[in-house]
Short mmCIF file of C-alpha atoms and ligand atoms in Angstrom, two decimals:
data_model
loop_
_atom_site.label_atom_id
_atom_site.label_comp_id
_atom_site.label_asym_id
_atom_site.label_seq_id
_atom_site.Cartn_x
_atom_site.Cartn_y
_atom_site.Cartn_z
CA MET A 55 89.46 76.50 98.63
CA THR A 56 91.22 79.84 98.86
CA ASP A 57 89.12 82.80 100.02
CA SER A 58 89.23 85.87 97.81
CA LEU A 59 89.06 88.87 100.14
CA LYS A 60 87.36 91.36 97.84
CA GLY A 61 87.16 95.05 98.66
CA LYS A 62 83.65 95.58 97.29
CA PRO A 63 81.58 94.14 100.17
CA VAL A 64 83.71 96.13 102.61
CA VAL A 65 83.06 99.32 100.62
CA VAL A 66 79.33 98.61 100.30
CA SER A 67 79.05 98.15 104.05
CA LEU A 68 81.10 101.30 104.85
CA LYS A 69 79.13 103.39 102.35
CA GLU A 70 75.78 102.19 103.67
CA GLN A 71 76.72 103.29 107.19
CA MET A 72 77.96 106.65 105.89
CA LYS A 73 74.83 107.25 103.80
CA GLN A 74 72.63 106.82 106.86
CA GLU A 75 74.79 109.16 108.93
CA ILE A 76 74.83 111.80 106.19
CA LEU A 77 71.03 111.66 105.93
CA GLY A 78 70.86 112.28 109.67
CA LEU A 79 73.24 115.24 109.45
CA GLU A 80 71.37 116.70 106.47
CA ALA A 81 68.18 116.64 108.50
CA GLU A 82 70.00 119.00 110.88
CA GLY A 83 71.10 121.23 107.99
CA ILE A 84 74.69 119.97 107.90
CA GLN A 85 76.33 118.81 104.67
CA PRO A 86 79.63 116.99 105.16
CA THR A 87 82.03 118.42 102.59
CA MET A 88 85.42 117.41 101.25
CA GLY A 89 87.70 120.14 99.94
CA ILE A 90 89.99 118.94 97.17
CA LEU A 91 93.11 121.01 96.60
CA ARG A 92 94.75 120.30 93.26
CA VAL A 93 97.84 122.04 91.88
CA GLY A 94 97.96 121.93 88.07
CA ASN A 95 95.91 119.55 85.98
CA ARG A 96 97.83 116.31 85.56
CA PRO A 97 95.59 113.70 83.90
CA ASP A 98 96.12 111.13 86.68
CA ASP A 99 95.15 113.74 89.32
CA ILE A 100 92.01 114.61 87.35
CA ALA A 101 91.09 110.93 86.99
CA TYR A 102 91.57 110.40 90.74
CA GLU A 103 89.58 113.56 91.50
CA ASN A 104 86.69 112.39 89.29
CA SER A 105 86.61 109.04 91.02
CA ILE A 106 86.61 110.69 94.48
CA ILE A 107 83.79 113.05 93.46
CA LYS A 108 81.77 110.11 92.10
CA ASN A 109 82.29 108.23 95.35
CA CYS A 110 81.27 111.26 97.42
CA ASP A 111 78.17 111.80 95.24
CA SER A 112 77.14 108.19 95.77
CA ILE A 113 76.75 108.74 99.52
CA GLY A 114 75.46 112.32 99.41
CA MET A 115 78.75 113.93 100.44
CA ARG A 116 79.53 117.34 98.96
CA THR A 117 82.87 118.19 97.33
CA GLN A 118 84.49 121.50 96.55
CA VAL A 119 87.49 121.57 94.22
CA PHE A 120 90.20 124.22 94.51
CA GLU A 121 92.34 124.14 91.38
CA VAL A 122 95.44 126.32 91.33
CA ASP A 123 98.03 126.99 88.68
CA LYS A 124 101.04 124.66 88.79
CA ASN A 125 103.35 127.71 89.04
CA ILE A 126 101.64 129.12 92.15
CA HIS A 127 104.07 130.70 94.65
CA MET A 128 104.40 129.43 98.17
CA GLU A 129 102.90 132.59 99.72
CA ALA A 130 99.76 132.47 97.57
CA PHE A 131 99.44 128.76 98.27
CA LYS A 132 99.71 129.34 102.03
CA GLU A 133 97.05 132.05 101.81
CA LEU A 134 94.64 129.70 100.01
CA PHE A 135 95.32 126.94 102.52
CA HIS A 136 94.48 129.26 105.43
CA LYS A 137 91.27 130.27 103.64
CA ILE A 138 90.23 126.62 103.27
CA ASN A 139 91.14 125.92 106.91
CA ASP A 140 88.94 128.82 108.00
CA ASP A 141 85.97 127.80 105.84
CA LYS A 142 83.51 126.22 108.25
CA TYR A 143 81.63 124.57 105.38
CA ILE A 144 84.65 122.42 104.45
CA HIS A 145 85.22 119.64 106.94
CA GLY A 146 88.15 117.73 105.45
CA VAL A 147 90.89 118.62 102.98
CA LEU A 148 92.49 116.33 100.43
CA LEU A 149 95.73 117.70 99.01
CA PHE A 150 96.92 116.04 95.82
CA ARG A 151 100.59 115.09 95.83
CA PRO A 152 103.32 115.18 94.65
CA LEU A 153 103.48 118.97 94.60
CA PRO A 154 105.63 121.05 92.24
CA LEU A 155 109.14 121.81 93.56
CA GLN A 156 108.47 125.44 94.60
CA LEU A 157 105.90 124.16 97.15
CA ASP A 158 107.85 122.75 100.07
CA MET A 159 106.01 119.79 101.57
CA ASP A 160 108.05 120.12 104.77
CA VAL A 161 106.37 123.48 105.34
CA ILE A 162 102.97 122.61 103.89
CA LYS A 163 102.42 119.58 106.12
CA TYR A 164 102.21 121.98 109.08
CA LEU A 165 99.69 124.26 107.30
CA ILE A 166 96.72 121.92 107.27
CA ASP A 167 94.36 122.23 110.21
CA PRO A 168 94.88 118.88 112.03
CA GLN A 169 91.06 118.68 112.44
CA LYS A 170 90.66 118.69 108.64
CA ASP A 171 93.65 116.46 107.92
CA ILE A 172 91.75 113.51 106.41
CA ASP A 173 94.86 112.08 104.72
CA CYS A 174 97.10 112.23 107.83
CA ILE A 175 99.65 114.73 106.52
CA HIS A 176 100.13 116.85 109.65
CA PRO A 177 103.00 115.59 111.87
CA MET A 178 100.71 115.87 114.89
CA ASN A 179 98.33 113.29 113.42
CA GLN A 180 101.24 111.09 112.33
CA GLN A 181 102.64 111.21 115.85
CA LYS A 182 99.29 110.12 117.25
CA VAL A 183 99.45 106.93 115.17
CA PHE A 184 102.71 106.04 116.88
CA GLU A 185 101.40 106.97 120.32
CA GLY A 186 98.34 104.77 119.77
CA ALA A 187 96.05 107.78 120.36
CA VAL A 188 92.58 107.31 118.93
CA ASP A 189 91.54 110.92 118.36
CA GLY A 190 93.65 111.71 115.26
CA PHE A 191 93.27 110.69 111.62
CA LEU A 192 95.02 107.51 110.55
CA PRO A 193 96.63 107.27 107.11
CA CYS A 194 94.00 105.86 104.73
CA THR A 195 95.83 102.89 103.19
CA PRO A 196 96.90 101.17 106.43
CA GLU A 197 93.46 101.88 107.86
CA ALA A 198 91.94 100.23 104.76
CA VAL A 199 94.07 97.13 105.45
CA MET A 200 92.82 97.06 109.05
CA GLU A 201 89.23 97.49 107.85
CA MET A 202 89.58 94.53 105.44
CA LEU A 203 90.98 92.33 108.22
CA LYS A 204 88.14 93.38 110.51
CA TYR A 205 85.42 92.85 107.90
CA TYR A 206 86.67 89.33 107.08
CA GLN A 207 87.01 88.56 110.81
CA ILE A 208 90.68 87.69 110.62
CA SER A 209 91.85 87.70 114.19
CA LEU A 210 95.11 89.49 114.88
CA GLN A 211 95.82 88.79 118.52
CA GLY A 212 99.07 86.85 118.90
CA LYS A 213 99.42 86.38 115.14
CA ASN A 214 102.77 86.61 113.38
CA ILE A 215 102.37 89.33 110.79
CA VAL A 216 105.00 90.38 108.28
CA VAL A 217 104.68 93.78 106.59
CA ILE A 218 106.97 94.30 103.60
CA ASN A 219 107.15 98.08 103.40
CA ARG A 220 108.61 100.69 105.74
CA SER A 221 107.16 103.88 104.26
CA MET A 222 105.28 106.48 106.29
CA VAL A 223 102.17 106.04 104.14
CA LEU A 224 101.98 102.31 104.69
CA GLY A 225 104.42 100.07 106.57
CA LYS A 226 105.34 102.10 109.65
CA PRO A 227 101.82 103.25 110.64
CA LEU A 228 100.36 99.86 109.74
CA ALA A 229 102.86 98.11 112.02
CA MET A 230 101.73 100.39 114.88
CA MET A 231 98.06 99.61 114.22
CA LEU A 232 98.76 95.86 114.12
CA LEU A 233 100.75 96.08 117.36
CA ALA A 234 97.82 97.89 118.97
CA ALA A 235 95.66 94.96 117.84
CA GLN A 236 97.99 92.60 119.79
CA ALA A 237 99.82 91.09 116.80
CA THR A 238 103.53 90.30 116.67
CA VAL A 239 104.86 92.36 113.79
CA THR A 240 107.95 92.11 111.61
CA ILE A 241 108.72 94.90 109.15
CA CYS A 242 110.77 93.96 106.08
CA HIS A 243 112.26 96.12 103.31
CA SER A 244 114.64 96.02 100.38
CA LYS A 245 117.67 95.27 102.56
CA THR A 246 116.01 92.39 104.43
CA ARG A 247 117.92 89.14 104.02
CA ASN A 248 116.20 85.81 103.40
CA LEU A 249 112.80 87.38 102.83
CA PRO A 250 111.01 84.12 101.84
CA GLU A 251 112.29 82.48 105.00
CA ILE A 252 110.66 85.21 107.10
CA THR A 253 107.39 85.58 105.17
CA SER A 254 106.80 81.83 104.81
CA LYS A 255 106.53 81.52 108.60
CA ALA A 256 103.94 84.29 108.92
CA ASP A 257 100.23 83.89 109.59
CA ILE A 258 99.51 87.08 107.67
CA VAL A 259 101.72 88.72 105.02
CA ILE A 260 101.08 92.28 103.88
CA THR A 261 102.95 93.32 100.74
CA GLY A 262 103.55 96.88 99.53
CA VAL A 263 106.77 96.86 97.55
CA GLY A 264 105.45 98.28 94.29
CA ARG A 265 106.88 95.48 92.10
CA ALA A 266 104.56 93.66 89.73
CA ARG A 267 104.00 89.95 90.57
CA PHE A 268 107.17 89.87 92.69
CA PHE A 269 105.98 87.38 95.34
CA LYS A 270 105.73 83.76 94.20
CA GLU A 271 104.49 80.70 96.12
CA GLU A 272 107.74 80.15 98.06
CA TYR A 273 107.04 83.32 100.05
CA PHE A 274 103.93 81.98 101.74
CA HIS A 275 102.77 79.29 104.10
CA GLN A 276 99.76 77.30 102.87
CA ASP A 277 97.63 78.69 105.73
CA ALA A 278 98.72 82.29 105.20
CA VAL A 279 96.40 85.23 104.68
CA VAL A 280 97.92 87.52 102.04
CA ILE A 281 97.02 91.20 101.81
CA ASP A 282 98.41 92.70 98.62
CA VAL A 283 98.58 96.49 98.80
CA GLY A 284 100.72 96.96 95.69
CA ILE A 285 99.21 98.66 92.66
CA ASN A 286 101.47 98.12 89.67
CA ASP A 287 101.49 98.32 85.91
CA GLY A 288 100.91 94.72 84.93
CA GLY A 289 101.43 95.30 81.19
CA ASN A 290 98.77 95.28 78.45
CA ASP A 291 96.96 98.19 80.16
CA LYS A 292 96.31 96.03 83.22
CA ILE A 293 96.90 96.70 86.88
CA CYS A 294 98.37 93.99 89.08
CA GLY A 295 99.55 93.54 92.64
CA ASP A 296 102.91 92.65 94.18
CA VAL A 297 101.84 89.01 94.43
CA ASP A 298 101.88 86.70 91.43
CA ASP A 299 98.22 85.75 91.76
CA ASP A 300 98.32 83.02 89.09
CA ARG A 301 100.96 81.14 91.06
CA VAL A 302 99.95 82.00 94.61
CA HIS A 303 96.15 82.11 94.66
CA ASP A 304 95.52 78.39 95.24
CA LYS A 305 98.49 77.95 97.56
CA VAL A 306 97.34 80.16 100.45
CA LYS A 307 94.33 80.33 102.75
CA ALA A 308 93.08 83.76 101.63
CA ILE A 309 94.26 86.59 99.41
CA THR A 310 93.11 90.07 98.35
CA PRO A 311 92.74 90.62 94.59
CA VAL A 312 94.35 93.51 92.67
CA PRO A 313 92.45 95.37 91.34
CA GLY A 314 89.37 95.10 93.55
CA GLY A 315 91.10 94.69 96.91
CA VAL A 316 92.62 97.14 99.37
CA GLY A 317 92.70 100.02 96.86
CA THR A 318 88.91 100.19 96.61
CA VAL A 319 88.59 100.38 100.39
CA THR A 320 91.16 103.20 100.71
CA THR A 321 88.85 105.76 99.07
CA ALA A 322 85.94 104.75 101.30
CA ILE A 323 88.16 105.35 104.34
CA LEU A 324 89.00 108.83 103.05
CA LEU A 325 85.28 109.60 102.87
CA ARG A 326 84.76 108.24 106.35
CA HIS A 327 87.44 110.64 107.60
CA VAL A 328 85.49 113.59 106.15
CA LEU A 329 82.40 112.42 107.99
CA GLU A 330 84.34 111.98 111.24
CA ALA A 331 85.89 115.44 110.79
CA CYS A 332 82.46 116.93 110.17
CA LYS A 333 81.00 115.33 113.30
CA LYS A 334 83.94 116.58 115.41
CA GLN A 335 83.65 120.10 114.04
CA ILE A 336 79.95 120.55 114.67
P1 NAP B 135 107.59 103.08 98.60
O1 NAP B 135 107.71 104.28 99.46
O2 NAP B 135 108.44 102.98 97.36
O3 NAP B 135 107.89 101.80 99.50
C1 NAP B 135 108.17 100.55 98.99
C2 NAP B 135 108.68 99.67 100.11
O4 NAP B 135 108.95 98.39 99.59
C3 NAP B 135 109.96 100.19 100.74
O5 NAP B 135 109.94 100.02 102.13
C4 NAP B 135 111.04 99.30 100.09
O6 NAP B 135 112.18 99.11 100.88
C5 NAP B 135 110.28 98.02 99.93
N1 NAP B 135 110.83 97.19 98.86
C6 NAP B 135 111.06 97.55 97.59
N2 NAP B 135 111.61 96.51 96.91
C7 NAP B 135 111.72 95.49 97.80
C8 NAP B 135 112.20 94.17 97.71
N3 NAP B 135 112.72 93.67 96.58
N4 NAP B 135 112.16 93.38 98.80
C9 NAP B 135 111.66 93.87 99.96
N5 NAP B 135 111.17 95.12 100.11
C10 NAP B 135 111.22 95.91 99.04
O7 NAP B 135 106.11 102.87 98.12
P2 NAP B 135 104.71 103.20 98.84
O8 NAP B 135 104.31 104.57 98.50
O9 NAP B 135 104.78 102.79 100.27
O10 NAP B 135 103.75 102.21 98.02
C11 NAP B 135 104.01 100.82 97.95
C12 NAP B 135 103.02 100.13 97.02
O11 NAP B 135 101.71 100.31 97.53
C13 NAP B 135 102.97 100.71 95.59
O12 NAP B 135 102.69 99.65 94.68
C14 NAP B 135 101.78 101.64 95.62
O13 NAP B 135 101.19 101.78 94.33
C15 NAP B 135 100.88 100.87 96.55
N6 NAP B 135 99.89 101.73 97.22
C16 NAP B 135 98.62 101.26 97.28
C17 NAP B 135 97.66 101.98 97.91
C18 NAP B 135 96.27 101.42 98.03
O14 NAP B 135 95.33 102.13 98.37
N7 NAP B 135 96.10 100.12 97.78
C19 NAP B 135 97.95 103.23 98.48
C20 NAP B 135 99.27 103.68 98.45
C21 NAP B 135 100.26 102.91 97.82
P3 NAP B 135 113.19 100.32 101.23
O15 NAP B 135 112.54 101.10 102.30
O16 NAP B 135 114.43 99.62 101.67
O17 NAP B 135 113.38 101.10 99.95
#
């Protein structure tokens, strides 16, 4: 029978560890705090913010929201960013993106204090991922994938792993993390030829193409572990992954559901980064 690699037990375990650590820090008068910097008030940003705050509340982590007008000028934005960086009561900063056009991300990514960069925006932290250094912050989504694999005790050493995504938020850093875990990694993308031929030979396939139910059974070996990172509009107000679960679920060894898979773990990783940042800063 196919294993369903659900995100919930992973989240429960991560949150339990964090709760205990936060209690310990509180006893010393320290309250780990996430600063949330939101430009404008787009409904999807507000929904995401509410879910982050709820998650933080559930483990006793404090949040502080900085909402600025969507027409804010670059200089005023820089000033606010420096203020947040200098605030010793804020340990990690989450910047909602995309930003409006007048705010140049190529400049802003250098503004964040690398010690508070819980979402791995600063080029210094990104570089560390590629160097294999362990003292920076990893991007949350690839780290969530690694956490799922670890929790479900899926060994990586010597495995053939195919990642279908080459973005900086997912495929490239994930490939580096998998290499560091001794896997043999192939990165595929939209110009890859004969994709099913490549993926069907893999022990583990990680999809992140952003196309609803794109991957059918011919893409996978019967013993494959499939990690579906895609979050797509599945129609009828439903979310679905990149993998056609109806057709693939029973034809592989294990698969992550969407919703309820990697996405749920990603937020828990973000919270863990705040806690790590807090511990480093004290
Ligand atoms: P992205 O920058 O658009 O990257 C998509 C990648 O898929 C690109 O490398 C693209 O190739 C490749 N691709 C697209 N169509 C393909 C095809 N037909 N065959 C092979 N490769 C193809 O998107 P992203 O920001 O990395 O996000 C990817 C997906 O992950 C989205 O569904 C997003 O919602 C989801 N996501 C999930 C989480 C989570 O926590 N679970 C977090 C972030 C993102 P090219 O490089 O050639 O264009």
